[in-house]
């Protein structure tokens, strides 16, 4: 059967397509509600990568050090959820693991060994997300402590030759964030995204990670430009959270401007702030509107994350 769309002359003129399937390479699924998870599937999500960012938030432990068992419980819960989300919502779910950029852990050697074991699991595809963030320094962890905590985990990724997700900070709006942003005393004045991302990337370089193993995440125009010009790492744009102020049309224009070779697009959706579960499929539609060809769009939203995370999908 000929399914091409015919113009008056009878020649194929337009591929109307439909929903373009995508991989969301950074989405915090553990606290998303049913409707958000269902909407993502309806919007065309074929697979997702769920990273561990802040165990302190997940298990509501705001001060003091963790036991390794606290972190292992978080990791096991993520894997348990991944299996159930696949059966319920019909998309593949992978995870990236870390113990966070600001977590002091009593028996951290146990986590080193455990991370190596977990990474052998088919679902665990990366270490992360990790990165310096002035909004996330707690009263018990200084920036220097945070650098050491990040370096330790990136070294494990280096030894095991797995990809890493590098977090970069963003300006947080108290209007759309339940607890409001909190900058500790002595923190730099905004903007600090690019300067902080550079410091985090320098840690990755110090531990000897290959640039192609690294994605510099939550990038804006300035950070995309810096990363593409000065590194061989991937960069990712995150937009579902409303306070980021990155509209789908804006992300589409950056993809058009910088090309598809090393760019990924993700939601970085959470449920504790205002966010749009359909931000990523809306961005795909805006990519069409700026005139990007379907193979280019597929490269950005499917092939690049599949290759970077070495997904089995
Ligand atoms: Zn994140």
PDB file of C-alpha atoms and ligand atoms in Angstrom:
ATOM      1  CA  UNK A   1       0.000   0.000   0.000  1.00  0.00           C
ATOM      2  CA  UNK A   2       1.288   3.453  -0.895  1.00  0.00           C
ATOM      3  CA  UNK A   3       1.126   5.590   2.214  1.00  0.00           C
ATOM      4  CA  UNK A   4       2.944   8.613   0.755  1.00  0.00           C
ATOM      5  CA  UNK A   5       1.014  11.861   0.675  1.00  0.00           C
ATOM      6  CA  UNK A   6       0.291  12.872  -2.921  1.00  0.00           C
ATOM      7  CA  UNK A   7       0.161  16.355  -4.327  1.00  0.00           C
ATOM      8  CA  UNK A   8      -2.029  17.247  -7.284  1.00  0.00           C
ATOM      9  CA  UNK A   9       0.620  16.006  -9.704  1.00  0.00           C
ATOM     10  CA  UNK A  10       0.579  12.646  -7.950  1.00  0.00           C
ATOM     11  CA  UNK A  11       4.158  12.891  -6.628  1.00  0.00           C
ATOM     12  CA  UNK A  12       4.979  12.506  -2.936  1.00  0.00           C
ATOM     13  CA  UNK A  13       5.244  15.988  -1.410  1.00  0.00           C
ATOM     14  CA  UNK A  14       5.237  15.655   2.348  1.00  0.00           C
ATOM     15  CA  UNK A  15       5.984  12.994   4.897  1.00  0.00           C
ATOM     16  CA  UNK A  16       3.424  13.868   7.532  1.00  0.00           C
ATOM     17  CA  UNK A  17       4.891  11.310   9.830  1.00  0.00           C
ATOM     18  CA  UNK A  18       3.367  11.328  13.271  1.00  0.00           C
ATOM     19  CA  UNK A  19       4.895  11.204  16.706  1.00  0.00           C
ATOM     20  CA  UNK A  20       8.660  10.786  16.487  1.00  0.00           C
ATOM     21  CA  UNK A  21       9.833   8.307  19.150  1.00  0.00           C
ATOM     22  CA  UNK A  22      12.395   9.672  21.568  1.00  0.00           C
ATOM     23  CA  UNK A  23      14.700   8.694  24.426  1.00  0.00           C
ATOM     24  CA  UNK A  24      14.657  11.045  27.424  1.00  0.00           C
ATOM     25  CA  UNK A  25      18.263  10.801  28.609  1.00  0.00           C
ATOM     26  CA  UNK A  26      17.690  12.582  31.940  1.00  0.00           C
ATOM     27  CA  UNK A  27      14.389  12.354  33.794  1.00  0.00           C
ATOM     28  CA  UNK A  28      13.848  11.969  37.560  1.00  0.00           C
ATOM     29  CA  UNK A  29      11.085   9.397  37.459  1.00  0.00           C
ATOM     30  CA  UNK A  30      10.926   8.264  41.074  1.00  0.00           C
ATOM     31  CA  UNK A  31       8.652  11.065  42.215  1.00  0.00           C
ATOM     32  CA  UNK A  32       6.634  11.602  39.025  1.00  0.00           C
ATOM     33  CA  UNK A  33       2.920  10.939  39.216  1.00  0.00           C
ATOM     34  CA  UNK A  34       0.936   8.558  37.052  1.00  0.00           C
ATOM     35  CA  UNK A  35      -0.328  11.247  34.668  1.00  0.00           C
ATOM     36  CA  UNK A  36       3.153  12.605  33.950  1.00  0.00           C
ATOM     37  CA  UNK A  37       4.528   9.109  33.335  1.00  0.00           C
ATOM     38  CA  UNK A  38       1.562   8.255  31.109  1.00  0.00           C
ATOM     39  CA  UNK A  39       1.855  11.549  29.169  1.00  0.00           C
ATOM     40  CA  UNK A  40       5.504  10.856  28.402  1.00  0.00           C
ATOM     41  CA  UNK A  41       4.561   7.511  26.871  1.00  0.00           C
ATOM     42  CA  UNK A  42       1.738   9.079  24.860  1.00  0.00           C
ATOM     43  CA  UNK A  43       4.198  11.744  23.663  1.00  0.00           C
ATOM     44  CA  UNK A  44       6.449   9.101  22.137  1.00  0.00           C
ATOM     45  CA  UNK A  45       8.954   8.212  24.846  1.00  0.00           C
ATOM     46  CA  UNK A  46      10.567   4.876  23.919  1.00  0.00           C
ATOM     47  CA  UNK A  47      13.154   4.849  26.711  1.00  0.00           C
ATOM     48  CA  UNK A  48      14.370   6.931  29.628  1.00  0.00           C
ATOM     49  CA  UNK A  49      17.470   7.311  31.789  1.00  0.00           C
ATOM     50  CA  UNK A  50      16.711   8.076  35.444  1.00  0.00           C
ATOM     51  CA  UNK A  51      19.750   9.492  37.292  1.00  0.00           C
ATOM     52  CA  UNK A  52      20.387   9.696  41.041  1.00  0.00           C
ATOM     53  CA  UNK A  53      21.006  13.321  41.940  1.00  0.00           C
ATOM     54  CA  UNK A  54      20.351  13.934  45.615  1.00  0.00           C
ATOM     55  CA  UNK A  55      19.829  11.060  48.041  1.00  0.00           C
ATOM     56  CA  UNK A  56      19.333  13.656  50.796  1.00  0.00           C
ATOM     57  CA  UNK A  57      16.127  14.767  49.066  1.00  0.00           C
ATOM     58  CA  UNK A  58      14.983  11.228  48.231  1.00  0.00           C
ATOM     59  CA  UNK A  59      15.244   9.896  51.776  1.00  0.00           C
ATOM     60  CA  UNK A  60      14.681  13.236  53.527  1.00  0.00           C
ATOM     61  CA  UNK A  61      17.969  13.227  55.402  1.00  0.00           C
ATOM     62  CA  UNK A  62      18.992  16.852  55.559  1.00  0.00           C
ATOM     63  CA  UNK A  63      22.120  16.762  57.674  1.00  0.00           C
ATOM     64  CA  UNK A  64      24.886  14.428  58.813  1.00  0.00           C
ATOM     65  CA  UNK A  65      26.460  11.539  56.964  1.00  0.00           C
ATOM     66  CA  UNK A  66      24.771   8.607  55.225  1.00  0.00           C
ATOM     67  CA  UNK A  67      25.414   4.957  55.848  1.00  0.00           C
ATOM     68  CA  UNK A  68      26.180   2.997  52.692  1.00  0.00           C
ATOM     69  CA  UNK A  69      22.928   1.106  53.288  1.00  0.00           C
ATOM     70  CA  UNK A  70      20.948   4.371  52.895  1.00  0.00           C
ATOM     71  CA  UNK A  71      22.373   4.851  49.398  1.00  0.00           C
ATOM     72  CA  UNK A  72      21.986   1.197  48.440  1.00  0.00           C
ATOM     73  CA  UNK A  73      18.303   1.374  49.387  1.00  0.00           C
ATOM     74  CA  UNK A  74      17.909   4.331  46.989  1.00  0.00           C
ATOM     75  CA  UNK A  75      19.602   2.446  44.160  1.00  0.00           C
ATOM     76  CA  UNK A  76      17.514  -0.695  44.732  1.00  0.00           C
ATOM     77  CA  UNK A  77      14.338   1.358  44.773  1.00  0.00           C
ATOM     78  CA  UNK A  78      15.253   2.978  41.437  1.00  0.00           C
ATOM     79  CA  UNK A  79      15.804  -0.452  39.878  1.00  0.00           C
ATOM     80  CA  UNK A  80      12.566  -1.769  41.365  1.00  0.00           C
ATOM     81  CA  UNK A  81      10.650   1.187  39.958  1.00  0.00           C
ATOM     82  CA  UNK A  82      12.286   0.863  36.542  1.00  0.00           C
ATOM     83  CA  UNK A  83      10.985  -2.662  36.163  1.00  0.00           C
ATOM     84  CA  UNK A  84       7.469  -1.657  37.185  1.00  0.00           C
ATOM     85  CA  UNK A  85       7.372   1.466  35.023  1.00  0.00           C
ATOM     86  CA  UNK A  86       8.314  -0.611  31.973  1.00  0.00           C
ATOM     87  CA  UNK A  87       5.434  -3.015  32.548  1.00  0.00           C
ATOM     88  CA  UNK A  88       2.965  -0.230  33.288  1.00  0.00           C
ATOM     89  CA  UNK A  89       3.869   2.480  30.771  1.00  0.00           C
ATOM     90  CA  UNK A  90       5.502   0.537  27.888  1.00  0.00           C
ATOM     91  CA  UNK A  91       8.872   2.254  27.686  1.00  0.00           C
ATOM     92  CA  UNK A  92      12.347   1.019  28.582  1.00  0.00           C
ATOM     93  CA  UNK A  93      13.824   2.481  31.784  1.00  0.00           C
ATOM     94  CA  UNK A  94      17.554   2.689  32.533  1.00  0.00           C
ATOM     95  CA  UNK A  95      19.236   4.303  35.535  1.00  0.00           C
ATOM     96  CA  UNK A  96      22.420   6.251  36.301  1.00  0.00           C
ATOM     97  CA  UNK A  97      23.759   5.832  39.840  1.00  0.00           C
ATOM     98  CA  UNK A  98      25.697   8.027  42.230  1.00  0.00           C
ATOM     99  CA  UNK A  99      25.681   8.948  45.903  1.00  0.00           C
ATOM    100  CA  UNK A 100      25.280  12.616  45.064  1.00  0.00           C
ATOM    101  CA  UNK A 101      27.659  15.556  44.866  1.00  0.00           C
ATOM    102  CA  UNK A 102      27.267  16.566  48.512  1.00  0.00           C
ATOM    103  CA  UNK A 103      26.873  13.287  50.385  1.00  0.00           C
ATOM    104  CA  UNK A 104      29.271  12.284  53.110  1.00  0.00           C
ATOM    105  CA  UNK A 105      29.107   8.509  53.545  1.00  0.00           C
ATOM    106  CA  UNK A 106      30.493   6.621  56.554  1.00  0.00           C
ATOM    107  CA  UNK A 107      31.555   3.430  54.781  1.00  0.00           C
ATOM    108  CA  UNK A 108      32.135   4.765  51.283  1.00  0.00           C
ATOM    109  CA  UNK A 109      34.407   1.862  50.244  1.00  0.00           C
ATOM    110  CA  UNK A 110      31.357  -0.378  50.283  1.00  0.00           C
ATOM    111  CA  UNK A 111      29.723   1.904  47.725  1.00  0.00           C
ATOM    112  CA  UNK A 112      32.791   1.766  45.466  1.00  0.00           C
ATOM    113  CA  UNK A 113      32.545  -2.005  45.335  1.00  0.00           C
ATOM    114  CA  UNK A 114      28.760  -1.980  45.034  1.00  0.00           C
ATOM    115  CA  UNK A 115      28.767   0.545  42.187  1.00  0.00           C
ATOM    116  CA  UNK A 116      31.059  -1.721  40.180  1.00  0.00           C
ATOM    117  CA  UNK A 117      28.593  -4.585  40.711  1.00  0.00           C
ATOM    118  CA  UNK A 118      25.508  -2.499  39.935  1.00  0.00           C
ATOM    119  CA  UNK A 119      27.088  -1.241  36.721  1.00  0.00           C
ATOM    120  CA  UNK A 120      27.149  -4.826  35.460  1.00  0.00           C
ATOM    121  CA  UNK A 121      23.348  -4.789  35.681  1.00  0.00           C
ATOM    122  CA  UNK A 122      21.802  -4.259  32.223  1.00  0.00           C
ATOM    123  CA  UNK A 123      19.731  -1.350  33.470  1.00  0.00           C
ATOM    124  CA  UNK A 124      22.566   0.675  35.000  1.00  0.00           C
ATOM    125  CA  UNK A 125      24.175   2.649  32.188  1.00  0.00           C
ATOM    126  CA  UNK A 126      26.091   5.567  33.730  1.00  0.00           C
ATOM    127  CA  UNK A 127      27.443   7.301  36.816  1.00  0.00           C
ATOM    128  CA  UNK A 128      25.629  10.489  37.752  1.00  0.00           C
ATOM    129  CA  UNK A 129      24.397  12.973  37.942  1.00  0.00           C
ATOM    130  CA  UNK A 130      27.279  14.835  39.595  1.00  0.00           C
ATOM    131  CA  UNK A 131      28.340  18.455  39.567  1.00  0.00           C
ATOM    132  CA  UNK A 132      29.159  21.496  41.636  1.00  0.00           C
ATOM    133  CA  UNK A 133      26.128  23.661  42.403  1.00  0.00           C
ATOM    134  CA  UNK A 134      26.111  26.680  44.745  1.00  0.00           C
ATOM    135  CA  UNK A 135      22.418  26.040  45.444  1.00  0.00           C
ATOM    136  CA  UNK A 136      23.186  22.565  46.741  1.00  0.00           C
ATOM    137  CA  UNK A 137      26.062  23.153  49.143  1.00  0.00           C
ATOM    138  CA  UNK A 138      24.730  22.253  52.519  1.00  0.00           C
ATOM    139  CA  UNK A 139      25.972  23.510  55.833  1.00  0.00           C
ATOM    140  CA  UNK A 140      28.027  20.340  56.295  1.00  0.00           C
ATOM    141  CA  UNK A 141      29.601  20.082  52.825  1.00  0.00           C
ATOM    142  CA  UNK A 142      31.840  22.833  51.441  1.00  0.00           C
ATOM    143  CA  UNK A 143      32.607  23.293  47.773  1.00  0.00           C
ATOM    144  CA  UNK A 144      36.016  21.673  48.345  1.00  0.00           C
ATOM    145  CA  UNK A 145      34.342  18.670  49.990  1.00  0.00           C
ATOM    146  CA  UNK A 146      31.945  18.499  47.062  1.00  0.00           C
ATOM    147  CA  UNK A 147      34.815  18.482  44.553  1.00  0.00           C
ATOM    148  CA  UNK A 148      36.384  15.521  46.362  1.00  0.00           C
ATOM    149  CA  UNK A 149      33.070  13.638  46.589  1.00  0.00           C
ATOM    150  CA  UNK A 150      32.492  14.133  42.846  1.00  0.00           C
ATOM    151  CA  UNK A 151      36.073  13.167  41.935  1.00  0.00           C
ATOM    152  CA  UNK A 152      35.788   9.921  43.884  1.00  0.00           C
ATOM    153  CA  UNK A 153      32.746   8.803  41.881  1.00  0.00           C
ATOM    154  CA  UNK A 154      34.100   9.969  38.527  1.00  0.00           C
ATOM    155  CA  UNK A 155      37.208   7.863  39.220  1.00  0.00           C
ATOM    156  CA  UNK A 156      35.004   4.792  39.561  1.00  0.00           C
ATOM    157  CA  UNK A 157      33.447   5.638  36.170  1.00  0.00           C
ATOM    158  CA  UNK A 158      36.916   6.047  34.687  1.00  0.00           C
ATOM    159  CA  UNK A 159      38.061   2.677  36.061  1.00  0.00           C
ATOM    160  CA  UNK A 160      34.924   0.940  34.808  1.00  0.00           C
ATOM    161  CA  UNK A 161      34.798   2.833  31.483  1.00  0.00           C
ATOM    162  CA  UNK A 162      31.190   4.015  31.734  1.00  0.00           C
ATOM    163  CA  UNK A 163      29.593   7.349  30.735  1.00  0.00           C
ATOM    164  CA  UNK A 164      29.050  10.125  33.270  1.00  0.00           C
ATOM    165  CA  UNK A 165      26.354  12.776  33.590  1.00  0.00           C
ATOM    166  CA  UNK A 166      27.684  16.160  34.710  1.00  0.00           C
ATOM    167  CA  UNK A 167      25.103  18.421  36.337  1.00  0.00           C
ATOM    168  CA  UNK A 168      25.367  22.199  35.931  1.00  0.00           C
ATOM    169  CA  UNK A 169      23.498  24.702  38.105  1.00  0.00           C
ATOM    170  CA  UNK A 170      20.660  26.966  37.045  1.00  0.00           C
ATOM    171  CA  UNK A 171      18.993  30.048  38.441  1.00  0.00           C
ATOM    172  CA  UNK A 172      16.139  28.799  40.598  1.00  0.00           C
ATOM    173  CA  UNK A 173      12.893  30.678  40.813  1.00  0.00           C
ATOM    174  CA  UNK A 174      11.274  30.752  44.235  1.00  0.00           C
ATOM    175  CA  UNK A 175       7.928  31.268  42.485  1.00  0.00           C
ATOM    176  CA  UNK A 176       7.869  27.723  41.079  1.00  0.00           C
ATOM    177  CA  UNK A 177       9.851  25.740  43.661  1.00  0.00           C
ATOM    178  CA  UNK A 178       8.285  24.391  46.818  1.00  0.00           C
ATOM    179  CA  UNK A 179      11.114  25.191  49.219  1.00  0.00           C
ATOM    180  CA  UNK A 180      12.484  28.210  47.353  1.00  0.00           C
ATOM    181  CA  UNK A 181      16.130  28.540  46.331  1.00  0.00           C
ATOM    182  CA  UNK A 182      18.745  28.858  49.033  1.00  0.00           C
ATOM    183  CA  UNK A 183      22.216  30.193  48.277  1.00  0.00           C
ATOM    184  CA  UNK A 184      24.682  29.722  51.134  1.00  0.00           C
ATOM    185  CA  UNK A 185      26.695  32.653  52.462  1.00  0.00           C
ATOM    186  CA  UNK A 186      29.655  33.457  50.250  1.00  0.00           C
ATOM    187  CA  UNK A 187      28.115  31.888  47.124  1.00  0.00           C
ATOM    188  CA  UNK A 188      28.797  33.745  43.883  1.00  0.00           C
ATOM    189  CA  UNK A 189      26.215  36.014  42.285  1.00  0.00           C
ATOM    190  CA  UNK A 190      24.314  34.639  39.278  1.00  0.00           C
ATOM    191  CA  UNK A 191      25.281  33.903  36.504  1.00  0.00           C
ATOM    192  CA  UNK A 192      27.518  31.019  37.559  1.00  0.00           C
ATOM    193  CA  UNK A 193      26.414  28.222  35.198  1.00  0.00           C
ATOM    194  CA  UNK A 194      29.374  28.299  32.823  1.00  0.00           C
ATOM    195  CA  UNK A 195      32.061  28.992  35.431  1.00  0.00           C
ATOM    196  CA  UNK A 196      30.726  26.215  37.695  1.00  0.00           C
ATOM    197  CA  UNK A 197      30.345  23.751  34.805  1.00  0.00           C
ATOM    198  CA  UNK A 198      33.961  24.436  33.835  1.00  0.00           C
ATOM    199  CA  UNK A 199      35.109  23.584  37.377  1.00  0.00           C
ATOM    200  CA  UNK A 200      33.104  20.349  37.290  1.00  0.00           C
ATOM    201  CA  UNK A 201      34.442  19.457  33.856  1.00  0.00           C
ATOM    202  CA  UNK A 202      37.975  20.091  35.152  1.00  0.00           C
ATOM    203  CA  UNK A 203      37.384  17.373  37.783  1.00  0.00           C
ATOM    204  CA  UNK A 204      36.433  14.942  35.001  1.00  0.00           C
ATOM    205  CA  UNK A 205      39.596  15.852  33.141  1.00  0.00           C
ATOM    206  CA  UNK A 206      41.720  15.454  36.297  1.00  0.00           C
ATOM    207  CA  UNK A 207      40.501  11.895  36.836  1.00  0.00           C
ATOM    208  CA  UNK A 208      41.265  11.147  33.186  1.00  0.00           C
ATOM    209  CA  UNK A 209      37.792  10.611  31.712  1.00  0.00           C
ATOM    210  CA  UNK A 210      37.635  10.637  27.937  1.00  0.00           C
ATOM    211  CA  UNK A 211      35.531  13.598  26.754  1.00  0.00           C
ATOM    212  CA  UNK A 212      33.267  11.297  24.742  1.00  0.00           C
ATOM    213  CA  UNK A 213      32.270   9.603  28.028  1.00  0.00           C
ATOM    214  CA  UNK A 214      30.927  12.890  29.385  1.00  0.00           C
ATOM    215  CA  UNK A 215      27.682  14.809  28.907  1.00  0.00           C
ATOM    216  CA  UNK A 216      27.593  18.386  30.207  1.00  0.00           C
ATOM    217  CA  UNK A 217      23.971  18.629  31.213  1.00  0.00           C
ATOM    218  CA  UNK A 218      21.360  21.385  31.654  1.00  0.00           C
ATOM    219  CA  UNK A 219      23.231  23.608  29.184  1.00  0.00           C
ATOM    220  CA  UNK A 220      22.105  27.038  28.040  1.00  0.00           C
ATOM    221  CA  UNK A 221      23.328  28.955  24.990  1.00  0.00           C
ATOM    222  CA  UNK A 222      26.595  30.059  26.603  1.00  0.00           C
ATOM    223  CA  UNK A 223      27.422  26.611  27.985  1.00  0.00           C
ATOM    224  CA  UNK A 224      26.602  24.821  24.717  1.00  0.00           C
ATOM    225  CA  UNK A 225      28.907  27.196  22.903  1.00  0.00           C
ATOM    226  CA  UNK A 226      31.731  26.767  25.429  1.00  0.00           C
ATOM    227  CA  UNK A 227      31.412  22.959  25.483  1.00  0.00           C
ATOM    228  CA  UNK A 228      31.304  22.539  21.709  1.00  0.00           C
ATOM    229  CA  UNK A 229      34.256  24.858  21.165  1.00  0.00           C
ATOM    230  CA  UNK A 230      36.461  23.665  24.021  1.00  0.00           C
ATOM    231  CA  UNK A 231      35.673  19.990  24.595  1.00  0.00           C
ATOM    232  CA  UNK A 232      34.687  16.840  22.717  1.00  0.00           C
ATOM    233  CA  UNK A 233      31.970  16.071  25.252  1.00  0.00           C
ATOM    234  CA  UNK A 234      28.259  15.832  24.550  1.00  0.00           C
ATOM    235  CA  UNK A 235      26.015  18.668  25.733  1.00  0.00           C
ATOM    236  CA  UNK A 236      22.378  18.384  26.764  1.00  0.00           C
ATOM    237  CA  UNK A 237      19.562  20.923  26.997  1.00  0.00           C
ATOM    238  CA  UNK A 238      17.027  20.378  29.822  1.00  0.00           C
ATOM    239  CA  UNK A 239      13.730  22.209  29.790  1.00  0.00           C
ATOM    240  CA  UNK A 240      10.678  20.615  31.369  1.00  0.00           C
ATOM    241  CA  UNK A 241      11.085  22.535  34.619  1.00  0.00           C
ATOM    242  CA  UNK A 242       9.378  25.861  34.159  1.00  0.00           C
ATOM    243  CA  UNK A 243      11.920  27.869  36.151  1.00  0.00           C
ATOM    244  CA  UNK A 244      14.632  27.049  33.636  1.00  0.00           C
ATOM    245  CA  UNK A 245      12.857  29.373  31.216  1.00  0.00           C
ATOM    246  CA  UNK A 246      13.784  27.280  28.185  1.00  0.00           C
ATOM    247  CA  UNK A 247      10.785  27.082  25.895  1.00  0.00           C
ATOM    248  CA  UNK A 248      10.546  24.246  23.358  1.00  0.00           C
ATOM    249  CA  UNK A 249      11.046  26.725  20.502  1.00  0.00           C
ATOM    250  CA  UNK A 250      14.218  27.995  22.190  1.00  0.00           C
ATOM    251  CA  UNK A 251      15.706  24.495  22.488  1.00  0.00           C
ATOM    252  CA  UNK A 252      14.777  23.813  18.837  1.00  0.00           C
ATOM    253  CA  UNK A 253      16.582  26.963  17.734  1.00  0.00           C
ATOM    254  CA  UNK A 254      19.744  25.968  19.631  1.00  0.00           C
ATOM    255  CA  UNK A 255      19.703  22.549  17.950  1.00  0.00           C
ATOM    256  CA  UNK A 256      19.343  24.274  14.587  1.00  0.00           C
ATOM    257  CA  UNK A 257      22.128  26.732  15.423  1.00  0.00           C
ATOM    258  CA  UNK A 258      24.676  24.232  16.766  1.00  0.00           C
ATOM    259  CA  UNK A 259      23.844  21.106  14.723  1.00  0.00           C
ATOM    260  CA  UNK A 260      22.983  17.582  15.868  1.00  0.00           C
ATOM    261  CA  UNK A 261      26.435  16.013  16.257  1.00  0.00           C
ATOM    262  CA  UNK A 262      26.945  16.260  20.040  1.00  0.00           C
ATOM    263  CA  UNK A 263      23.622  17.616  21.344  1.00  0.00           C
ATOM    264  CA  UNK A 264      20.957  15.823  23.337  1.00  0.00           C
ATOM    265  CA  UNK A 265      17.655  17.143  24.676  1.00  0.00           C
ATOM    266  CA  UNK A 266      16.108  16.004  27.954  1.00  0.00           C
ATOM    267  CA  UNK A 267      13.321  16.925  30.338  1.00  0.00           C
ATOM    268  CA  UNK A 268      15.157  16.660  33.687  1.00  0.00           C
ATOM    269  CA  UNK A 269      11.583  16.500  34.981  1.00  0.00           C
ATOM    270  CA  UNK A 270      10.934  16.433  38.734  1.00  0.00           C
ATOM    271  CA  UNK A 271       7.670  16.584  40.583  1.00  0.00           C
ATOM    272  CA  UNK A 272       8.636  19.009  43.352  1.00  0.00           C
ATOM    273  CA  UNK A 273       8.416  22.026  41.058  1.00  0.00           C
ATOM    274  CA  UNK A 274       6.344  23.269  38.172  1.00  0.00           C
ATOM    275  CA  UNK A 275       7.114  21.201  35.075  1.00  0.00           C
ATOM    276  CA  UNK A 276       5.716  20.167  31.693  1.00  0.00           C
ATOM    277  CA  UNK A 277       5.720  16.395  31.124  1.00  0.00           C
ATOM    278  CA  UNK A 278       5.308  16.998  27.371  1.00  0.00           C
ATOM    279  CA  UNK A 279       8.176  19.487  27.059  1.00  0.00           C
ATOM    280  CA  UNK A 280      10.358  17.092  25.081  1.00  0.00           C
ATOM    281  CA  UNK A 281       7.753  16.045  22.469  1.00  0.00           C
ATOM    282  CA  UNK A 282       6.771  19.723  22.161  1.00  0.00           C
ATOM    283  CA  UNK A 283      10.457  20.460  21.439  1.00  0.00           C
ATOM    284  CA  UNK A 284      10.441  17.790  18.732  1.00  0.00           C
ATOM    285  CA  UNK A 285       7.474  19.550  17.111  1.00  0.00           C
ATOM    286  CA  UNK A 286       9.286  22.893  17.317  1.00  0.00           C
ATOM    287  CA  UNK A 287      12.319  21.291  15.659  1.00  0.00           C
ATOM    288  CA  UNK A 288      10.012  20.419  12.779  1.00  0.00           C
ATOM    289  CA  UNK A 289       8.724  24.001  12.692  1.00  0.00           C
ATOM    290  CA  UNK A 290      12.214  25.474  12.363  1.00  0.00           C
ATOM    291  CA  UNK A 291      12.678  23.185   9.366  1.00  0.00           C
ATOM    292  CA  UNK A 292      14.942  20.450  10.747  1.00  0.00           C
ATOM    293  CA  UNK A 293      14.727  17.236   8.711  1.00  0.00           C
ATOM    294  CA  UNK A 294      13.432  14.128  10.451  1.00  0.00           C
ATOM    295  CA  UNK A 295      16.805  12.267  10.369  1.00  0.00           C
ATOM    296  CA  UNK A 296      18.415  15.238  12.149  1.00  0.00           C
ATOM    297  CA  UNK A 297      15.692  15.275  14.806  1.00  0.00           C
ATOM    298  CA  UNK A 298      15.978  11.509  15.302  1.00  0.00           C
ATOM    299  CA  UNK A 299      19.731  11.853  15.737  1.00  0.00           C
ATOM    300  CA  UNK A 300      19.289  14.401  18.543  1.00  0.00           C
ATOM    301  CA  UNK A 301      16.408  12.756  20.402  1.00  0.00           C
ATOM    302  CA  UNK A 302      17.146   9.062  19.822  1.00  0.00           C
ATOM    303  CA  UNK A 303      20.455   8.107  18.216  1.00  0.00           C
ATOM    304  CA  UNK A 304      22.716  10.367  20.296  1.00  0.00           C
ATOM    305  CA  UNK A 305      21.429   9.185  23.693  1.00  0.00           C
ATOM    306  CA  UNK A 306      21.407   5.569  22.489  1.00  0.00           C
ATOM    307  CA  UNK A 307      25.044   5.871  21.429  1.00  0.00           C
ATOM    308  CA  UNK A 308      26.243   7.910  24.411  1.00  0.00           C
ATOM    309  CA  UNK A 309      24.684   5.631  27.042  1.00  0.00           C
ATOM    310  CA  UNK A 310      25.346   2.486  24.922  1.00  0.00           C
ATOM    311  CA  UNK A 311      21.700   1.492  25.318  1.00  0.00           C
ATOM    312  CA  UNK A 312      20.574  -1.971  24.318  1.00  0.00           C
ATOM    313  CA  UNK A 313      17.214  -0.734  22.978  1.00  0.00           C
TER     314      UNK A 313
HETATM  315 ZN1  LIG B   1      18.767  16.070  37.026  1.00  0.00          ZN
END
